[in-house]
Short mmCIF file of C-alpha atoms and ligand atoms in Angstrom, two decimals:
data_model
loop_
_atom_site.label_atom_id
_atom_site.label_comp_id
_atom_site.label_asym_id
_atom_site.label_seq_id
_atom_site.Cartn_x
_atom_site.Cartn_y
_atom_site.Cartn_z
CA MET A 1340 -139.19 5.47 141.07
CA ALA A 1341 -137.56 5.79 137.73
CA VAL A 1342 -133.88 6.74 137.87
CA GLY A 1343 -131.85 8.67 135.23
CA PHE A 1344 -133.04 11.10 132.66
CA TYR A 1345 -136.44 10.60 130.93
CA TYR A 1346 -139.51 12.45 129.52
CA LYS A 1347 -142.76 12.65 131.46
CA GLY A 1348 -145.13 14.09 128.84
CA SER A 1349 -142.98 16.78 127.31
CA GLU A 1350 -140.92 17.60 130.35
CA LEU A 1351 -137.38 16.25 131.04
CA MET A 1352 -137.08 14.47 134.32
CA VAL A 1353 -134.29 13.19 136.49
CA ASP A 1354 -134.93 10.62 139.27
CA GLY A 1355 -138.57 11.92 139.61
CA VAL A 1356 -137.67 15.66 139.64
CA SER A 1357 -138.38 18.00 136.78
CA MET A 1358 -135.23 19.46 135.24
CA ARG A 1359 -137.01 22.82 134.70
CA SER A 1360 -137.72 23.13 138.45
CA ILE A 1361 -134.06 22.76 139.07
CA ALA A 1362 -132.98 25.29 136.61
CA GLU A 1363 -135.64 27.75 137.59
CA LYS A 1364 -134.68 27.40 141.26
CA HIS A 1365 -130.84 27.61 140.88
CA GLY A 1366 -130.28 29.28 137.52
CA THR A 1367 -128.29 28.21 134.40
CA PRO A 1368 -125.85 26.96 133.30
CA ILE A 1369 -126.07 24.14 135.89
CA TYR A 1370 -124.91 20.54 136.26
CA VAL A 1371 -127.57 18.15 137.38
CA TYR A 1372 -126.63 14.57 138.50
CA SER A 1373 -128.85 11.52 138.85
CA GLY A 1374 -127.87 9.91 142.16
CA GLY A 1375 -129.97 6.81 141.34
CA LEU A 1376 -128.06 6.18 138.02
CA ILE A 1377 -124.72 6.73 139.81
CA VAL A 1378 -125.44 3.93 142.20
CA GLN A 1379 -126.77 1.67 139.48
CA ASN A 1380 -123.82 2.18 137.26
CA TYR A 1381 -121.47 1.54 140.19
CA ARG A 1382 -123.33 -1.64 141.11
CA ARG A 1383 -123.39 -2.84 137.57
CA ILE A 1384 -119.59 -2.89 137.44
CA ALA A 1385 -119.00 -4.06 140.97
CA ASP A 1386 -121.49 -6.95 140.44
CA GLN A 1387 -120.02 -7.94 137.21
CA PHE A 1388 -117.31 -10.16 138.53
CA PRO A 1389 -119.08 -12.58 140.98
CA GLY A 1390 -116.90 -14.82 142.95
CA MET A 1391 -113.81 -12.70 142.38
CA ASP A 1392 -111.91 -10.64 144.79
CA VAL A 1393 -112.33 -7.25 142.93
CA MET A 1394 -111.56 -3.71 144.05
CA VAL A 1395 -113.62 -1.03 142.00
CA ALA A 1396 -111.57 2.12 142.56
CA TYR A 1397 -113.73 4.90 141.10
CA SER A 1398 -111.54 7.25 139.06
CA VAL A 1399 -111.82 10.47 140.97
CA LYS A 1400 -110.71 12.63 138.00
CA SER A 1401 -113.71 12.08 136.10
CA ASN A 1402 -116.14 13.78 138.63
CA SER A 1403 -114.59 14.82 141.93
CA SER A 1404 -117.56 16.54 143.57
CA LEU A 1405 -117.59 15.79 147.27
CA ALA A 1406 -121.34 14.68 147.29
CA ILE A 1407 -120.61 12.26 144.58
CA LEU A 1408 -117.52 10.86 146.28
CA LYS A 1409 -119.55 10.46 149.49
CA LEU A 1410 -122.35 8.78 147.55
CA LEU A 1411 -119.96 6.19 146.03
CA LYS A 1412 -117.97 5.70 149.28
CA ASP A 1413 -121.33 4.73 150.92
CA GLN A 1414 -121.89 2.20 148.12
CA GLY A 1415 -118.33 0.60 149.10
CA ALA A 1416 -116.43 2.15 146.21
CA SER A 1417 -112.67 2.57 146.53
CA PHE A 1418 -110.83 5.44 144.77
CA ASP A 1419 -108.23 5.95 142.09
CA ILE A 1420 -106.57 9.44 142.72
CA VAL A 1421 -103.93 11.36 140.67
CA SER A 1422 -103.11 14.21 142.94
CA GLY A 1423 -102.68 15.50 146.42
CA GLY A 1424 -105.86 17.50 145.90
CA GLU A 1425 -107.79 14.45 145.05
CA LEU A 1426 -106.23 12.57 148.06
CA GLN A 1427 -107.61 15.46 150.31
CA ARG A 1428 -110.96 15.11 148.59
CA VAL A 1429 -111.41 11.38 149.30
CA LEU A 1430 -110.09 11.60 152.90
CA LYS A 1431 -112.51 14.52 153.34
CA VAL A 1432 -115.52 12.17 152.56
CA GLY A 1433 -114.12 9.63 155.02
CA ALA A 1434 -112.31 7.06 152.64
CA LYS A 1435 -109.76 4.93 154.42
CA GLY A 1436 -106.14 4.71 152.98
CA ASP A 1437 -106.47 1.05 152.14
CA ARG A 1438 -109.30 2.16 149.73
CA ILE A 1439 -107.08 4.56 147.73
CA ILE A 1440 -104.80 3.91 144.64
CA PHE A 1441 -102.50 6.80 143.67
CA ALA A 1442 -101.66 7.06 139.93
CA GLY A 1443 -100.23 9.78 137.80
CA VAL A 1444 -96.81 10.33 135.96
CA GLY A 1445 -95.53 13.26 137.99
CA LYS A 1446 -96.24 12.68 141.72
CA SER A 1447 -94.20 15.26 143.70
CA LYS A 1448 -92.40 14.32 146.97
CA ASP A 1449 -95.08 16.22 148.97
CA GLU A 1450 -97.74 14.28 147.42
CA MET A 1451 -95.90 11.05 148.06
CA ARG A 1452 -95.50 12.03 151.81
CA ALA A 1453 -99.25 12.86 152.03
CA ALA A 1454 -100.18 9.54 150.52
CA LEU A 1455 -97.75 7.52 152.67
CA LYS A 1456 -99.07 9.30 155.75
CA ALA A 1457 -102.69 8.42 154.60
CA GLY A 1458 -101.57 4.81 154.14
CA VAL A 1459 -102.72 4.43 150.60
CA LYS A 1460 -103.14 0.95 149.24
CA GLU A 1461 -100.84 1.37 146.38
CA PHE A 1462 -98.78 3.73 144.30
CA ASN A 1463 -99.14 3.09 140.67
CA LEU A 1464 -95.53 3.73 139.41
CA GLU A 1465 -95.17 5.28 136.01
CA SER A 1466 -91.29 5.31 135.63
CA GLU A 1467 -87.99 4.23 137.10
CA ALA A 1468 -87.25 7.73 138.32
CA GLU A 1469 -90.48 7.92 140.23
CA ALA A 1470 -89.79 4.43 141.76
CA ARG A 1471 -86.46 5.82 143.05
CA ARG A 1472 -87.88 9.07 144.38
CA LEU A 1473 -90.68 7.08 146.21
CA ASN A 1474 -88.14 4.78 147.74
CA GLU A 1475 -86.23 7.80 149.17
CA VAL A 1476 -89.33 9.29 150.51
CA ALA A 1477 -90.38 6.19 152.12
CA LYS A 1478 -86.95 5.62 153.65
CA GLU A 1479 -86.96 9.06 155.11
CA MET A 1480 -90.28 8.30 156.71
CA ARG A 1481 -89.00 4.99 157.79
CA THR A 1482 -91.86 3.15 156.11
CA ILE A 1483 -92.48 0.70 153.22
CA ALA A 1484 -94.44 1.97 150.08
CA PRO A 1485 -96.75 -0.60 148.50
CA VAL A 1486 -96.40 -0.34 144.71
CA ALA A 1487 -97.78 -1.42 141.32
CA ILE A 1488 -95.81 -0.94 138.14
CA ARG A 1489 -97.77 0.57 135.37
CA VAL A 1490 -97.12 -1.42 132.13
CA ASN A 1491 -97.60 0.03 128.86
CA PRO A 1492 -98.72 -3.14 126.82
CA ASP A 1493 -98.67 -1.31 123.34
CA VAL A 1494 -102.27 -2.21 122.77
CA ASP A 1495 -104.37 0.10 120.70
CA ALA A 1496 -107.54 1.07 122.48
CA LYS A 1497 -109.12 2.40 119.18
CA THR A 1498 -110.24 5.52 120.79
CA HIS A 1499 -109.54 9.34 120.16
CA LYS A 1500 -105.87 9.86 119.98
CA TYR A 1501 -106.01 12.32 122.98
CA ILE A 1502 -107.51 9.82 125.29
CA SER A 1503 -105.37 6.78 124.20
CA THR A 1504 -102.67 5.88 126.71
CA GLY A 1505 -101.61 2.31 126.09
CA LYS A 1506 -99.39 2.68 123.00
CA ALA A 1507 -95.65 2.88 122.94
CA GLU A 1508 -95.56 6.51 122.00
CA ASN A 1509 -97.70 7.58 125.03
CA LYS A 1510 -96.15 8.99 128.15
CA PHE A 1511 -97.80 6.62 130.50
CA GLY A 1512 -96.14 3.49 132.28
CA VAL A 1513 -93.02 1.56 131.12
CA SER A 1514 -92.63 -0.99 128.38
CA MET A 1515 -92.88 -4.76 129.37
CA LYS A 1516 -89.10 -5.04 129.00
CA ARG A 1517 -88.41 -2.14 131.20
CA ALA A 1518 -90.99 -3.30 133.82
CA ILE A 1519 -88.96 -6.46 134.34
CA ALA A 1520 -85.78 -4.47 134.82
CA LEU A 1521 -87.63 -2.15 137.24
CA GLY A 1522 -89.06 -5.21 139.04
CA ASN A 1523 -85.51 -6.57 139.53
CA GLU A 1524 -84.27 -3.13 140.72
CA ILE A 1525 -87.02 -2.92 143.25
CA ARG A 1526 -86.07 -6.50 144.56
CA THR A 1527 -82.42 -5.71 144.82
CA SER A 1528 -82.01 -2.15 145.73
CA LEU A 1529 -85.22 -0.27 146.22
CA THR A 1530 -85.89 -1.93 149.47
CA ASN A 1531 -88.48 0.55 150.81
CA LEU A 1532 -90.89 -0.49 148.14
CA LYS A 1533 -93.09 -3.50 148.16
CA LEU A 1534 -94.19 -4.58 144.78
CA GLN A 1535 -97.51 -6.16 144.73
CA CYS A 1536 -99.37 -5.52 141.57
CA LEU A 1537 -99.12 -4.94 137.89
CA HIS A 1538 -101.14 -2.10 136.45
CA THR A 1539 -102.36 -1.05 133.00
CA HIS A 1540 -104.84 1.43 131.55
CA ILE A 1541 -104.83 1.68 127.77
CA GLY A 1542 -107.18 4.51 127.15
CA SER A 1543 -110.69 6.00 127.68
CA GLN A 1544 -113.93 5.54 125.91
CA ILE A 1545 -113.20 2.17 124.57
CA LEU A 1546 -116.24 0.64 122.75
CA ASP A 1547 -114.76 -2.31 121.16
CA SER A 1548 -115.38 -5.38 123.51
CA THR A 1549 -112.63 -7.44 121.95
CA ILE A 1550 -110.00 -5.17 123.28
CA HIS A 1551 -110.12 -6.00 126.96
CA PRO A 1552 -109.93 -9.84 126.57
CA ARG A 1553 -106.95 -9.37 124.29
CA LEU A 1554 -105.34 -7.14 127.03
CA VAL A 1555 -106.24 -9.82 129.64
CA LYS A 1556 -104.34 -12.26 127.59
CA LYS A 1557 -101.34 -10.05 127.04
CA MET A 1558 -101.20 -9.09 130.70
CA VAL A 1559 -101.62 -12.57 132.11
CA ASP A 1560 -98.87 -13.90 129.82
CA PHE A 1561 -96.62 -10.97 130.87
CA THR A 1562 -97.36 -11.48 134.68
CA GLU A 1563 -96.23 -15.07 134.34
CA THR A 1564 -93.12 -13.97 132.83
CA PHE A 1565 -92.62 -11.13 135.17
CA ILE A 1566 -92.98 -13.38 138.30
CA ARG A 1567 -90.63 -15.92 136.82
CA GLU A 1568 -88.04 -13.27 136.06
CA THR A 1569 -88.19 -11.04 139.13
CA GLY A 1570 -89.60 -13.42 141.78
CA ALA A 1571 -91.99 -10.57 142.81
CA ALA A 1572 -94.95 -11.53 145.05
CA ILE A 1573 -97.57 -10.18 142.85
CA THR A 1574 -101.00 -10.38 144.31
CA SER A 1575 -103.25 -8.35 142.01
CA LEU A 1576 -103.73 -7.15 138.45
CA ASP A 1577 -105.10 -3.66 137.77
CA PHE A 1578 -106.80 -3.17 134.34
CA GLY A 1579 -107.49 0.45 134.84
CA GLY A 1580 -110.67 1.92 133.41
CA GLY A 1581 -111.74 3.15 129.97
CA PHE A 1582 -115.09 1.42 129.54
CA GLY A 1583 -116.95 3.44 126.97
CA ILE A 1584 -120.39 4.93 127.04
CA ALA A 1585 -123.11 5.62 124.44
CA TYR A 1586 -122.88 9.24 123.63
CA GLN A 1587 -124.76 8.73 120.42
CA LYS A 1588 -127.81 6.73 119.76
CA ARG A 1589 -126.15 4.51 117.22
CA GLN A 1590 -123.55 3.56 120.01
CA LYS A 1591 -123.66 0.80 122.58
CA PRO A 1592 -121.93 1.16 125.86
CA LEU A 1593 -119.02 -1.31 126.24
CA ASP A 1594 -120.25 -4.85 127.16
CA LEU A 1595 -118.18 -5.86 130.05
CA LYS A 1596 -119.23 -9.61 129.89
CA PRO A 1597 -116.34 -10.58 127.41
CA PHE A 1598 -113.81 -8.98 129.77
CA ALA A 1599 -115.42 -10.64 132.86
CA LYS A 1600 -115.35 -14.00 131.01
CA ALA A 1601 -111.72 -13.62 130.05
CA VAL A 1602 -110.27 -12.39 133.29
CA ALA A 1603 -112.14 -14.60 135.83
CA PRO A 1604 -110.54 -17.91 135.14
CA GLU A 1605 -107.07 -16.44 134.50
CA LEU A 1606 -106.86 -14.67 137.80
CA LYS A 1607 -108.36 -17.50 139.60
CA ARG A 1608 -105.67 -19.74 138.09
CA LEU A 1609 -102.93 -17.46 139.20
CA GLY A 1610 -104.57 -16.63 142.52
CA LEU A 1611 -104.54 -12.86 141.76
CA SER A 1612 -107.22 -10.31 142.79
CA LEU A 1613 -108.68 -7.81 140.30
CA ARG A 1614 -108.54 -4.08 140.41
CA LEU A 1615 -110.52 -1.69 138.29
CA GLU A 1616 -110.53 2.10 137.94
CA PRO A 1617 -113.67 3.10 136.01
CA GLY A 1618 -114.60 6.78 135.74
CA ARG A 1619 -116.77 7.69 132.77
CA SER A 1620 -118.62 4.42 132.85
CA ILE A 1621 -120.08 5.21 136.25
CA LEU A 1622 -120.48 9.00 136.03
CA GLY A 1623 -120.85 9.94 132.36
CA PRO A 1624 -124.44 9.12 131.68
CA CYS A 1625 -125.43 10.44 135.19
CA GLY A 1626 -124.92 14.13 134.53
CA ALA A 1627 -126.53 16.78 132.28
CA LEU A 1628 -125.50 20.34 131.74
CA VAL A 1629 -128.65 22.46 131.61
CA THR A 1630 -128.46 25.81 129.58
CA GLU A 1631 -130.65 28.68 128.65
CA VAL A 1632 -130.65 29.88 124.95
CA GLN A 1633 -129.66 33.41 124.86
CA TYR A 1634 -130.04 34.26 121.14
CA ILE A 1635 -130.85 32.67 117.80
CA LYS A 1636 -128.52 34.29 115.27
CA ARG A 1637 -129.08 33.78 111.55
CA GLY A 1638 -125.82 34.07 109.93
CA ASP A 1639 -125.17 34.20 106.14
CA LYS A 1640 -124.07 30.66 106.09
CA LYS A 1641 -125.12 29.10 109.40
CA THR A 1642 -127.81 29.41 112.18
CA PHE A 1643 -126.27 29.66 115.55
CA VAL A 1644 -128.05 28.87 118.79
CA ILE A 1645 -126.26 30.84 121.48
CA PHE A 1646 -126.26 29.21 124.88
CA ASP A 1647 -125.31 30.57 128.29
CA ALA A 1648 -123.18 27.37 128.63
CA SER A 1649 -119.83 27.25 126.81
CA MET A 1650 -116.51 25.51 126.60
CA THR A 1651 -115.72 26.91 130.10
CA GLU A 1652 -118.41 24.65 131.54
CA LEU A 1653 -117.92 21.71 129.11
CA ILE A 1654 -114.79 21.49 127.06
CA ARG A 1655 -115.04 18.05 125.62
CA PRO A 1656 -116.58 19.15 122.14
CA THR A 1657 -113.79 21.75 121.83
CA LEU A 1658 -110.94 19.35 123.10
CA TYR A 1659 -111.87 16.01 121.59
CA GLU A 1660 -114.66 16.89 118.97
CA ALA A 1661 -116.81 14.98 121.35
CA TYR A 1662 -120.49 14.49 120.65
CA HIS A 1663 -123.00 15.12 123.33
CA GLU A 1664 -126.81 14.77 122.65
CA ILE A 1665 -128.74 17.98 123.39
CA LEU A 1666 -132.42 17.54 124.57
CA PRO A 1667 -135.04 20.22 125.17
CA VAL A 1668 -136.00 20.42 128.77
CA THR A 1669 -139.45 21.04 127.55
CA LYS A 1670 -140.25 19.44 124.10
CA ARG A 1671 -141.44 21.70 121.49
CA ARG A 1672 -142.92 21.00 117.99
CA GLY A 1673 -141.38 22.29 114.90
CA LYS A 1674 -139.27 21.44 111.76
CA ALA A 1675 -135.79 20.26 112.29
CA GLU A 1676 -132.93 22.24 110.82
CA VAL A 1677 -129.16 22.24 110.94
CA VAL A 1678 -127.69 24.41 113.52
CA ASP A 1679 -124.51 25.17 115.54
CA PHE A 1680 -124.89 25.29 119.33
CA VAL A 1681 -122.34 27.72 120.62
CA GLY A 1682 -121.40 29.48 123.75
CA PRO A 1683 -120.61 33.19 124.57
CA VAL A 1684 -116.87 32.75 124.83
CA CYS A 1685 -114.66 34.61 122.49
CA GLU A 1686 -113.09 31.68 120.57
CA SER A 1687 -114.19 29.96 117.40
CA THR A 1688 -113.67 26.73 119.18
CA ASP A 1689 -116.39 27.52 121.57
CA PHE A 1690 -119.03 25.14 120.50
CA ILE A 1691 -121.13 22.40 122.03
CA ALA A 1692 -122.22 20.92 118.73
CA LYS A 1693 -121.78 21.79 115.09
CA ASP A 1694 -124.05 21.15 112.16
CA ARG A 1695 -126.57 19.35 114.42
CA LYS A 1696 -130.03 18.64 113.23
CA ALA A 1697 -132.64 19.86 115.76
CA VAL A 1698 -135.95 21.61 116.24
CA LEU A 1699 -135.02 25.25 116.52
CA PRO A 1700 -135.41 26.42 120.11
CA ALA A 1701 -136.57 29.89 120.89
CA GLN A 1702 -134.80 32.54 123.09
CA GLY A 1703 -135.20 31.62 126.78
CA ASP A 1704 -135.72 27.82 126.09
CA LEU A 1705 -133.91 25.41 128.42
CA LEU A 1706 -131.85 22.75 126.78
CA SER A 1707 -130.00 19.80 128.39
CA ILE A 1708 -126.55 18.67 127.21
CA MET A 1709 -126.35 15.03 128.01
CA ASP A 1710 -123.69 12.57 129.22
CA ALA A 1711 -121.81 15.40 130.80
CA GLY A 1712 -121.34 13.61 134.26
CA ALA A 1713 -117.65 12.73 133.62
CA TYR A 1714 -115.03 15.09 132.54
CA GLY A 1715 -117.50 17.83 132.63
CA PHE A 1716 -117.55 19.98 135.71
CA VAL A 1717 -113.90 18.84 136.53
CA MET A 1718 -112.57 20.44 133.48
CA ALA A 1719 -114.48 23.70 133.82
CA SER A 1720 -112.41 26.88 133.99
CA ASN A 1721 -112.75 30.63 134.68
CA TYR A 1722 -111.61 31.59 131.21
CA ASN A 1723 -113.23 34.90 130.23
CA THR A 1724 -113.83 35.37 134.04
CA ARG A 1725 -116.77 33.17 133.76
CA PRO A 1726 -117.90 31.54 137.09
CA ARG A 1727 -117.83 27.79 137.24
CA PRO A 1728 -121.32 26.62 137.35
CA ALA A 1729 -123.44 25.19 140.18
CA GLU A 1730 -124.09 21.50 140.72
CA VAL A 1731 -127.18 19.57 141.89
CA LEU A 1732 -127.37 16.03 142.86
CA VAL A 1733 -130.75 14.36 142.94
CA LYS A 1734 -130.93 11.57 145.46
CA ASP A 1735 -134.15 9.74 146.55
CA GLY A 1736 -136.34 12.12 144.73
CA LYS A 1737 -134.79 15.23 146.31
CA ALA A 1738 -132.70 17.81 144.43
CA LYS A 1739 -129.89 19.18 146.54
CA LEU A 1740 -127.54 22.06 145.52
CA VAL A 1741 -124.10 20.47 146.15
CA ARG A 1742 -121.95 23.28 144.77
CA LYS A 1743 -122.83 26.82 144.39
CA GLN A 1744 -121.84 28.77 141.27
CA ASP A 1745 -118.54 30.74 141.69
CA THR A 1746 -118.93 34.30 142.75
CA PHE A 1747 -116.70 37.07 141.40
CA ASP A 1748 -114.97 37.15 144.61
CA ASP A 1749 -114.18 33.31 144.43
CA ILE A 1750 -112.56 34.03 141.14
CA VAL A 1751 -110.29 36.92 142.30
CA LYS A 1752 -109.63 36.01 145.85
CA ASN A 1753 -105.94 34.99 145.25
CA GLU A 1754 -105.15 38.22 143.30
CA SER A 1755 -103.75 41.39 144.15
CA PHE A 1756 -102.85 44.75 142.64
N1 LIG B 2638 -107.20 5.06 135.34
C1 LIG B 2638 -106.11 5.85 134.77
C2 LIG B 2638 -104.90 5.56 135.17
C3 LIG B 2638 -106.62 6.88 133.86
O1 LIG B 2638 -105.69 7.66 133.30
C4 LIG B 2638 -108.02 7.07 133.67
C5 LIG B 2638 -108.46 8.23 132.79
C6 LIG B 2638 -108.86 6.25 134.24
C7 LIG B 2638 -108.49 5.16 135.00
C8 LIG B 2638 -110.34 6.44 134.08
O2 LIG B 2638 -110.75 6.28 132.76
P1 LIG B 2638 -112.36 6.22 132.35
O3 LIG B 2638 -113.01 4.92 132.93
O4 LIG B 2638 -112.96 7.39 132.83
O5 LIG B 2638 -112.25 6.03 130.87
N2 LIG B 2638 -110.86 14.02 129.78
C9 LIG B 2638 -111.09 12.95 128.78
C10 LIG B 2638 -110.82 11.58 129.41
C11 LIG B 2638 -109.39 11.45 130.07
C12 LIG B 2638 -109.09 10.14 130.76
C13 LIG B 2638 -107.89 10.29 131.64
N3 LIG B 2638 -107.69 9.03 132.27
C14 LIG B 2638 -112.49 12.99 128.22
O6 LIG B 2638 -113.22 13.98 128.44
O7 LIG B 2638 -112.91 12.17 127.31
#
């Protein structure tokens, strides 16, 4: 059976199921995921490093739907989490502590306690202050916290400035110089920490395949210096995620081969294992947001196609001027014209695409906003008291509703007056 999104005649399909049948059964706007493609994308990364000891920790922030976490767990994935909430999610689907890496610049004491209790594999430390706090918490709990230091290598990921994280001006990690000082502080005085890994993540949606090999060189050279100067027993290197996908036809997803080729001999030489934290490259292409056209509005200067989906379901175009392909669920003939695809939210920034050339749909048509599997639903909000949408996962040719749309009562349940 074909996996992913494709046309059968004029109908858009997902893993053998028609998208129209899903939208008609469960309503719109609705997120639809291809389980077949999720498995394929995970495997493609996990199998890219043969003969290496590699831990693929799926970045939960990109899509934390329980059904998707369970699917990936069953494939043998580990998890990269950034909050106590994400910790609870992965534990809920049965992940073991030693399959969990805890990142994030602002871990609270409660989150640290919960993660220590769960026996996480590693805390990725982002600052000296965090290291000291974790040491205290571990001491109180009479335990040792396994840690990595997140190093900010000052490498430009050449991606959108809002999703770039490895430059000196970003809030993430510590500089190489300060990492060495922190390594020495851990050895001499933070005795409830066990330093075992160096971590880096320089940004998201990286498409230039020369960047990771350069990062490998920089991190490997640094690791040798680090071990020499701190005496730390480093056993792994974590290169984070960031592998880009093709949102536009003219783009190509990041080719992982140059990275694999660069990293394999170096880690072998140093006797280190590899950790990765991919999110978008696994989930991005596996999700679509299906929407129904509410109105066509001919303005004086522009034509607007008004969706029932908006920035509250998919904020990426608003936040990063991100491009998402928009496909008809049922192809229709007609002349292409330039239109704005917008939502019903009361903001000028509420758009899915601007100045897009497309065959003008009609009121009631279903359209599919593609590559919305990562940073889609997870960034949805209830702004304008809009319910967050339902989610359907298609697995083995069967569509299953894995999250109902919010009800009004869900939205107001913690309020009083
Ligand atoms: N590891 C760390 C430490 C991260 O901060 C991130 C993403 C990842 C791994 C996963 O990166 P990925 O493989 O998904 O590129 N909301 C933005 C993306 C924010 C990325 C945040 N960190 C967007 O919609 O483009």
